[in-house]
Structure formats: C-alpha cells, structure tokens
mmCIF file of N, CA and C in Angstrom:
data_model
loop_
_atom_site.group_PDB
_atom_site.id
_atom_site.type_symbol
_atom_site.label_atom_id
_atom_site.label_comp_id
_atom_site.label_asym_id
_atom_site.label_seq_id
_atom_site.Cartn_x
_atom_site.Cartn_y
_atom_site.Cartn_z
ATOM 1 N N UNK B 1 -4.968 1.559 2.217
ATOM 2 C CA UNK B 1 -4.365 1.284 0.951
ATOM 3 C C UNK B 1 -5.305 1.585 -0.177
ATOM 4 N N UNK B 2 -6.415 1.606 -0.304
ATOM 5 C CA UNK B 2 -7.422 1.858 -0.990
ATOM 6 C C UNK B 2 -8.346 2.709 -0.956
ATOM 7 N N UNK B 3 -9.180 3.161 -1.813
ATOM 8 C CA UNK B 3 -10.125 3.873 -1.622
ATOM 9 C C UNK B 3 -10.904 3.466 -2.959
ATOM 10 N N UNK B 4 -12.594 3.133 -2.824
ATOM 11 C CA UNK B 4 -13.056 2.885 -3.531
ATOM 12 C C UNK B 4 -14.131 3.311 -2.700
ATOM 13 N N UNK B 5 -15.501 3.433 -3.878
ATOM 14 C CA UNK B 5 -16.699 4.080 -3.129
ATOM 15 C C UNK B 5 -17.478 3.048 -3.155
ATOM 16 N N UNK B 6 -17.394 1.704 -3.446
ATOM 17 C CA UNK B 6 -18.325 0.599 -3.061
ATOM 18 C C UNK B 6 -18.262 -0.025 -1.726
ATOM 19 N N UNK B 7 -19.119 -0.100 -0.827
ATOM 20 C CA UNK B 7 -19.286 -0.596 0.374
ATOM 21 C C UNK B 7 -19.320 -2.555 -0.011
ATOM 22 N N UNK B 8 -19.597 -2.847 -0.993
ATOM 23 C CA UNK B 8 -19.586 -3.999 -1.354
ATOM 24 C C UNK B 8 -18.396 -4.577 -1.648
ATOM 25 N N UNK B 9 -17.042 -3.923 -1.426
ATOM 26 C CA UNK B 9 -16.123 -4.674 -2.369
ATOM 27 C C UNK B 9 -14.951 -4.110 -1.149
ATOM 28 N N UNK B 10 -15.294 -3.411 -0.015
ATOM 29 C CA UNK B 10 -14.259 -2.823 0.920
ATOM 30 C C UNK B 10 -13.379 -3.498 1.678
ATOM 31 N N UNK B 11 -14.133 -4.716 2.034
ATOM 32 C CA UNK B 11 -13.326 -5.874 2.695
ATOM 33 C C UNK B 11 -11.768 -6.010 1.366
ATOM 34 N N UNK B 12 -11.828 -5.753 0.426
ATOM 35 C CA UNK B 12 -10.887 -5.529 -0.299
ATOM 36 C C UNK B 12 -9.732 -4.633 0.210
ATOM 37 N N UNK B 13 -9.951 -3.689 0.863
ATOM 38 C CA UNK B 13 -9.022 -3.092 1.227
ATOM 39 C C UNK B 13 -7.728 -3.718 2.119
ATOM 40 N N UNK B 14 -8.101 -4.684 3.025
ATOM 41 C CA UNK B 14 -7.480 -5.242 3.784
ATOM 42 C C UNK B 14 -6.613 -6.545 3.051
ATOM 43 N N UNK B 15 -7.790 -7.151 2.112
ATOM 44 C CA UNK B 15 -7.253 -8.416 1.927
ATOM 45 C C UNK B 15 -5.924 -7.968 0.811
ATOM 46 N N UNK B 16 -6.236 -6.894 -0.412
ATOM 47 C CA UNK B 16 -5.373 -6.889 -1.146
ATOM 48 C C UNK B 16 -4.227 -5.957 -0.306
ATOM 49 N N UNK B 17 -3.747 -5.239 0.379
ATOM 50 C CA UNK B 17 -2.369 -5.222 1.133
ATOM 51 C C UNK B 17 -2.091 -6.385 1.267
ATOM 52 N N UNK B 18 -2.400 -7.602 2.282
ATOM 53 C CA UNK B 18 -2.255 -8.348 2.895
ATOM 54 C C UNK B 18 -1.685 -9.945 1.771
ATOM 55 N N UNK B 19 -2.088 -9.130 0.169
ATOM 56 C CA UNK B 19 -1.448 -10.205 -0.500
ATOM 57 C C UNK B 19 -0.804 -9.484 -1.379
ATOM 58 N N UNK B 20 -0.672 -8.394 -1.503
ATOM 59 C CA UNK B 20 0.944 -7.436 -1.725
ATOM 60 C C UNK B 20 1.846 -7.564 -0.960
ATOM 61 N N UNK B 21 1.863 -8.024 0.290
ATOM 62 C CA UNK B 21 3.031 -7.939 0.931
ATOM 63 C C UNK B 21 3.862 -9.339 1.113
ATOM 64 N N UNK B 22 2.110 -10.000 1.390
ATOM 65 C CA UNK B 22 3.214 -11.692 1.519
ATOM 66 C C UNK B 22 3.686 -11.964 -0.073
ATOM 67 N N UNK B 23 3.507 -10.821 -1.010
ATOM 68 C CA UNK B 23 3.889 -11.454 -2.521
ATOM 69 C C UNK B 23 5.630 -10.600 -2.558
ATOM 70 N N UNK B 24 5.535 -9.856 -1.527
ATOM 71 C CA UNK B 24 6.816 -9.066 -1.484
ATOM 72 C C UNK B 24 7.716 -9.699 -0.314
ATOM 73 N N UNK B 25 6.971 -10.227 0.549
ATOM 74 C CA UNK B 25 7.828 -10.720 1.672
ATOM 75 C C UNK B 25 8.730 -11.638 0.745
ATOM 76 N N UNK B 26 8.736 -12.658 -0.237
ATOM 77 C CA UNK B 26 8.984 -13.169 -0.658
ATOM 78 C C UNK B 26 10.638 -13.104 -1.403
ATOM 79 N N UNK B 27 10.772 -11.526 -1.369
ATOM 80 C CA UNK B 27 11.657 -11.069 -2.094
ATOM 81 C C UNK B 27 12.816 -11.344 -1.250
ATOM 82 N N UNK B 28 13.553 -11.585 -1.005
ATOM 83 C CA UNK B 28 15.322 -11.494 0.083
ATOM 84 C C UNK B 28 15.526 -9.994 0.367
ATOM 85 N N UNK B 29 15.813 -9.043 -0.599
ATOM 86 C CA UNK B 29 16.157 -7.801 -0.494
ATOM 87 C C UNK B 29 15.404 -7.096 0.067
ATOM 88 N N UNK B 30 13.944 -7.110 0.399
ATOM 89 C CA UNK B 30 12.675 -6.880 1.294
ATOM 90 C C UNK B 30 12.579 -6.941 2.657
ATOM 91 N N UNK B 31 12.330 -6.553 3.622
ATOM 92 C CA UNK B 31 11.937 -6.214 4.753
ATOM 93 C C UNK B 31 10.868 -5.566 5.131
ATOM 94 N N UNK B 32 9.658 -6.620 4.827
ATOM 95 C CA UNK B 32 8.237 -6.274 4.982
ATOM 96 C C UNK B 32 7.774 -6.082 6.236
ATOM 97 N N UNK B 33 7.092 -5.211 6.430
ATOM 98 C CA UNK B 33 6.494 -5.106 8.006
ATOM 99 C C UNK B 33 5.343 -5.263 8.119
ATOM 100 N N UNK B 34 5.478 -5.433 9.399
ATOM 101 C CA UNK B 34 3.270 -6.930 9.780
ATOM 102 C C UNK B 34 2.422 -5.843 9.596
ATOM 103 N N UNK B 35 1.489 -6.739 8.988
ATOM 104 C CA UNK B 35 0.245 -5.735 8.580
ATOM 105 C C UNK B 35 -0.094 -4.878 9.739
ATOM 106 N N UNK B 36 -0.266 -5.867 10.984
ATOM 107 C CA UNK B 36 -0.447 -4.798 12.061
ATOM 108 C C UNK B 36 0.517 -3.338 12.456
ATOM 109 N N UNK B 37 1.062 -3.428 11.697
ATOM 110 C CA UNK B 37 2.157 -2.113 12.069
ATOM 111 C C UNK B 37 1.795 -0.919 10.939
ATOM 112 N N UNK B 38 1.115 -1.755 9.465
ATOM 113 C CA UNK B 38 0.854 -0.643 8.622
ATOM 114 C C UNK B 38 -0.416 -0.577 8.454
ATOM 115 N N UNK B 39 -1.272 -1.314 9.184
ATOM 116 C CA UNK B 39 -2.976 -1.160 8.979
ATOM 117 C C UNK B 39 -3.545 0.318 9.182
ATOM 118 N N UNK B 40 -2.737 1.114 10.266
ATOM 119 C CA UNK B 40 -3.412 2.501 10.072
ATOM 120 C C UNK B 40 -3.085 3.477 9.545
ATOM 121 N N UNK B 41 -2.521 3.406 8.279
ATOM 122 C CA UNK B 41 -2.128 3.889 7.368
ATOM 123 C C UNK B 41 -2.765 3.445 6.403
ATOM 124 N N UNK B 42 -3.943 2.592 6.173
ATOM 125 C CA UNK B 42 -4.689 1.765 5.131
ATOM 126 C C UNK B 42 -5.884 2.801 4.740
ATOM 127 N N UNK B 43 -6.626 3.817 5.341
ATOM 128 C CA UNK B 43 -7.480 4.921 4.850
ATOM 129 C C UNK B 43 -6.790 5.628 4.098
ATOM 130 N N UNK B 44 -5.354 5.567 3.751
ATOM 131 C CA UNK B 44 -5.061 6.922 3.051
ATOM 132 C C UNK B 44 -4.525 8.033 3.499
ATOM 133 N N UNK B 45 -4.983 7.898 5.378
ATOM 134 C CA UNK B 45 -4.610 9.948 5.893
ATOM 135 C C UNK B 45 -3.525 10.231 6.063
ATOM 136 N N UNK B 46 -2.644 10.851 5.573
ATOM 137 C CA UNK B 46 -1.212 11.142 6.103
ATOM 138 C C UNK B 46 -0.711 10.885 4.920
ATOM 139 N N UNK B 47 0.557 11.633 4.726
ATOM 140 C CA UNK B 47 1.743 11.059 3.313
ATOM 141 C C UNK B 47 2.229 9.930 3.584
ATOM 142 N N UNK B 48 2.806 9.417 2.232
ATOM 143 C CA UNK B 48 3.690 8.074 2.350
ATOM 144 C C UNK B 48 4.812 8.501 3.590
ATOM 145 N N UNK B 49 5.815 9.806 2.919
ATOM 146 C CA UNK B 49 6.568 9.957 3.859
ATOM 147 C C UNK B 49 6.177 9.783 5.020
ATOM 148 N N UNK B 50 5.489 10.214 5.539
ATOM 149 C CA UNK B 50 4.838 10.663 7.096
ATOM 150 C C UNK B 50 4.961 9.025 7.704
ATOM 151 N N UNK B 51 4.188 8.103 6.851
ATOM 152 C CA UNK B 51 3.976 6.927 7.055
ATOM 153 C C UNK B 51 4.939 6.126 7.400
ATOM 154 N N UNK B 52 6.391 6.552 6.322
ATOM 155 C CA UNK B 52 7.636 6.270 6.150
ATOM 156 C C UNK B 52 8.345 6.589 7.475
ATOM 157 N N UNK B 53 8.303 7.557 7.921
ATOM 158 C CA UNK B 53 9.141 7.716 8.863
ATOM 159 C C UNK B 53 8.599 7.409 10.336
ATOM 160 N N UNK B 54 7.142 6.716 10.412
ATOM 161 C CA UNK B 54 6.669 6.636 11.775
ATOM 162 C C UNK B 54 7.008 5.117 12.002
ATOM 163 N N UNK B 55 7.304 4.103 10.179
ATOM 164 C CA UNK B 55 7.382 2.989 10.107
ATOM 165 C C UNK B 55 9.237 2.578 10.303
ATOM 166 N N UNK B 56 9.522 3.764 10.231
ATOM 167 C CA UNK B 56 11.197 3.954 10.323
ATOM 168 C C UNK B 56 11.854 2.987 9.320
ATOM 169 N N UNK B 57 11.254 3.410 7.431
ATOM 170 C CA UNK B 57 11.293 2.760 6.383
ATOM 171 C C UNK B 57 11.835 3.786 5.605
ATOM 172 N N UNK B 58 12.810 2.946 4.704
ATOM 173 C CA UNK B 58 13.403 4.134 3.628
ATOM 174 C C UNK B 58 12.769 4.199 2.277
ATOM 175 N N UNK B 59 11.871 3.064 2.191
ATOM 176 C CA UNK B 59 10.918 3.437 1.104
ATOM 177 C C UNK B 59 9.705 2.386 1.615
ATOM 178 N N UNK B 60 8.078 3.208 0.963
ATOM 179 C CA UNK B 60 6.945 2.664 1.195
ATOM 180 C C UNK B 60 6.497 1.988 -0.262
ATOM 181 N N UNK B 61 5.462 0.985 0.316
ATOM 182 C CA UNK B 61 4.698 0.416 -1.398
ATOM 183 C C UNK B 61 3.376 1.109 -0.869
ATOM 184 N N UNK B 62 2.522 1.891 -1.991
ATOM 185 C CA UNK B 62 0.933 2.402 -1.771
ATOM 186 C C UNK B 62 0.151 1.805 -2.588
ATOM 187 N N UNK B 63 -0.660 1.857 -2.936
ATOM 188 C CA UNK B 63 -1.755 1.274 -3.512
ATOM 189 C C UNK B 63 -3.127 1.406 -3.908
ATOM 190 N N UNK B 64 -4.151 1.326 -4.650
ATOM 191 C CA UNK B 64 -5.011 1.820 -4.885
ATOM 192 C C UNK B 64 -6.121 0.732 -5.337
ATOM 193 N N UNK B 65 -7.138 1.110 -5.351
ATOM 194 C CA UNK B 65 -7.733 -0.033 -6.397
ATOM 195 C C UNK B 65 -9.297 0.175 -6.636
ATOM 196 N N UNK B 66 -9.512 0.231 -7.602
ATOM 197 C CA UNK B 66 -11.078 0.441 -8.569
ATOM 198 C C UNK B 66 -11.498 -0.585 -9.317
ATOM 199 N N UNK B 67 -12.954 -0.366 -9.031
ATOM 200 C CA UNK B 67 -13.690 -1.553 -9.863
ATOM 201 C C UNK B 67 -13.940 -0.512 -11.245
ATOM 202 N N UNK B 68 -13.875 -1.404 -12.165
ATOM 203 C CA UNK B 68 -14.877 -0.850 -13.666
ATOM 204 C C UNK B 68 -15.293 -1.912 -14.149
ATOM 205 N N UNK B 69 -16.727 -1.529 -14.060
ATOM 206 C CA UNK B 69 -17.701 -2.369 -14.713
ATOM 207 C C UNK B 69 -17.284 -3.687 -13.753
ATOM 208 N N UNK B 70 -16.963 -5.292 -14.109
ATOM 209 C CA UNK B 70 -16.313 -6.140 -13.715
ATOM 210 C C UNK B 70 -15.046 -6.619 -13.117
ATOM 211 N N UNK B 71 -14.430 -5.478 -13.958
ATOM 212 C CA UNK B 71 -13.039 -5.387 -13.629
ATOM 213 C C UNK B 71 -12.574 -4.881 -12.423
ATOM 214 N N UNK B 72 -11.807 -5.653 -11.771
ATOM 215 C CA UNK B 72 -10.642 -4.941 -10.469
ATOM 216 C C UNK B 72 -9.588 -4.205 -11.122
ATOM 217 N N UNK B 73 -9.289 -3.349 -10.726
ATOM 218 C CA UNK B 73 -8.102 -2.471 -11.195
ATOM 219 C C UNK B 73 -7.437 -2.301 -9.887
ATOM 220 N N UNK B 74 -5.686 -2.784 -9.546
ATOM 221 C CA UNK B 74 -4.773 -2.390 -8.558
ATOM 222 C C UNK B 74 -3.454 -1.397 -9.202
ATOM 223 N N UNK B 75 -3.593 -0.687 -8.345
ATOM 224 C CA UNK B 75 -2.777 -0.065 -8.964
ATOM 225 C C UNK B 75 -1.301 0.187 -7.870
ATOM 226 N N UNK B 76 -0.275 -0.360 -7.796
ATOM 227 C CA UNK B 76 0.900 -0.362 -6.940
ATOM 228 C C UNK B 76 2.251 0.361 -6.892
ATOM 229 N N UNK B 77 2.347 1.210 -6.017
ATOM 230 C CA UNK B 77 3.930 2.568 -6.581
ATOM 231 C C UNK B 77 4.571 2.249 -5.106
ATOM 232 N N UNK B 78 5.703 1.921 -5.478
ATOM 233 C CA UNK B 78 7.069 2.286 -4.540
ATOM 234 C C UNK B 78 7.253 3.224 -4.605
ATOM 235 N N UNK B 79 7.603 4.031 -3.312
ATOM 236 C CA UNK B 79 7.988 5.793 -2.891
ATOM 237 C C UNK B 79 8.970 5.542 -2.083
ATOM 238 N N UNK B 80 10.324 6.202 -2.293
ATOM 239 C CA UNK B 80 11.731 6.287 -1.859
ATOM 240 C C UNK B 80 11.089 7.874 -0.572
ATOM 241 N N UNK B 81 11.301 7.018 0.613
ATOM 242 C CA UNK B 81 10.697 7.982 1.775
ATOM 243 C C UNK B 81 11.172 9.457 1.926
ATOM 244 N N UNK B 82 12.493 9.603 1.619
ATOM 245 C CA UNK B 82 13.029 10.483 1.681
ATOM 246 C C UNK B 82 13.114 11.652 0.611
ATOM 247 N N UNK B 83 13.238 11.267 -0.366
ATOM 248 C CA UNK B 83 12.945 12.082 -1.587
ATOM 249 C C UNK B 83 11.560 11.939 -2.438
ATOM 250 N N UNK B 84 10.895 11.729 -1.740
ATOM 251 C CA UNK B 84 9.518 11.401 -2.407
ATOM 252 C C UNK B 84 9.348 11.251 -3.909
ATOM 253 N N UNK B 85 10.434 10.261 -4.194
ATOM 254 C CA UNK B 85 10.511 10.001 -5.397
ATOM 255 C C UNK B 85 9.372 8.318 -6.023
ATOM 256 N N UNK B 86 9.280 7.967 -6.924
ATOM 257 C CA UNK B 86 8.737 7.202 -7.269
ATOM 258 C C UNK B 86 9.317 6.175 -7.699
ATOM 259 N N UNK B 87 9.184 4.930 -7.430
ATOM 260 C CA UNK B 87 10.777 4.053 -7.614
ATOM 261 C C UNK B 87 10.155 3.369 -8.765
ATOM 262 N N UNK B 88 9.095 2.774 -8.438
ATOM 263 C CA UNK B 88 7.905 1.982 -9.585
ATOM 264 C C UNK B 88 6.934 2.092 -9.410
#
C-alpha cells in the first residue's frame, strides 16, 4: 500500500491499510477483505486491476503515504476494477 523511502516509519505500511479498512469495514455497502488476502499486494507490484481480479473485486481502495518534514501524508483512491476508472 505504500511506498516511502524511510526504513524508520515502514512498519507504517501495514498498520495504515489495516486502519483503512476496519474504517471501511464499517460501511454496510462494503465488503472488505482480510488483510491476509490483500497483504501481497501491499509493495505496490502489479496493477490495481490485476489485484482486482485475483481478489475477484469490482473495485479496489490504494494508497500511498509520505512523510514531510513532521508531517504524515495518506493519500487514498478508489479504482472501479474494470474500467480503471477513479471513483475517489
């Protein structure tokens, strides 16, 4: 889900999916799937689609996230699997 070049802040990678999703599980209209099913898809390699269709999902959430200076920066996009469109 991330990519950042600090070795200090990487454990980030895991934890922030892991509280994007239980913040989405939350939703009714949602059908979140266990981290263990999308953890190897968390480096980045492969398209959303690709991801999308191995997760047999009609749309993915991706994610990003950078430090500046102090600041955390997340950055979060819904992708409609099929048309690789951008939902939010």
């Amino acid at each position: 889900m991330a990519r950042c070049g600090d070795g200090g802040i990487d454990y980030l990678r895991l934890a922030l999916a892991d509280e994007v999703a239980t913040a989405l599980s939350s939703i009714p209209s949602l059908a979140v799937r266990p981290m263990s099913s999308s953890r190897r898809f968390a480096g980045g390699e492969g398209s959303p689609q690709e991801a999308g269709r191995q997760l047999r999902v009609g749309r993915i959430v991706i994610g990003h996230f950078s430090m500046h200076q102090s600041e955390l920066r997340v950055t979060v996009e819904a992708v409609d699997v099929d048309s690789n469109q951008l939902l939010w």
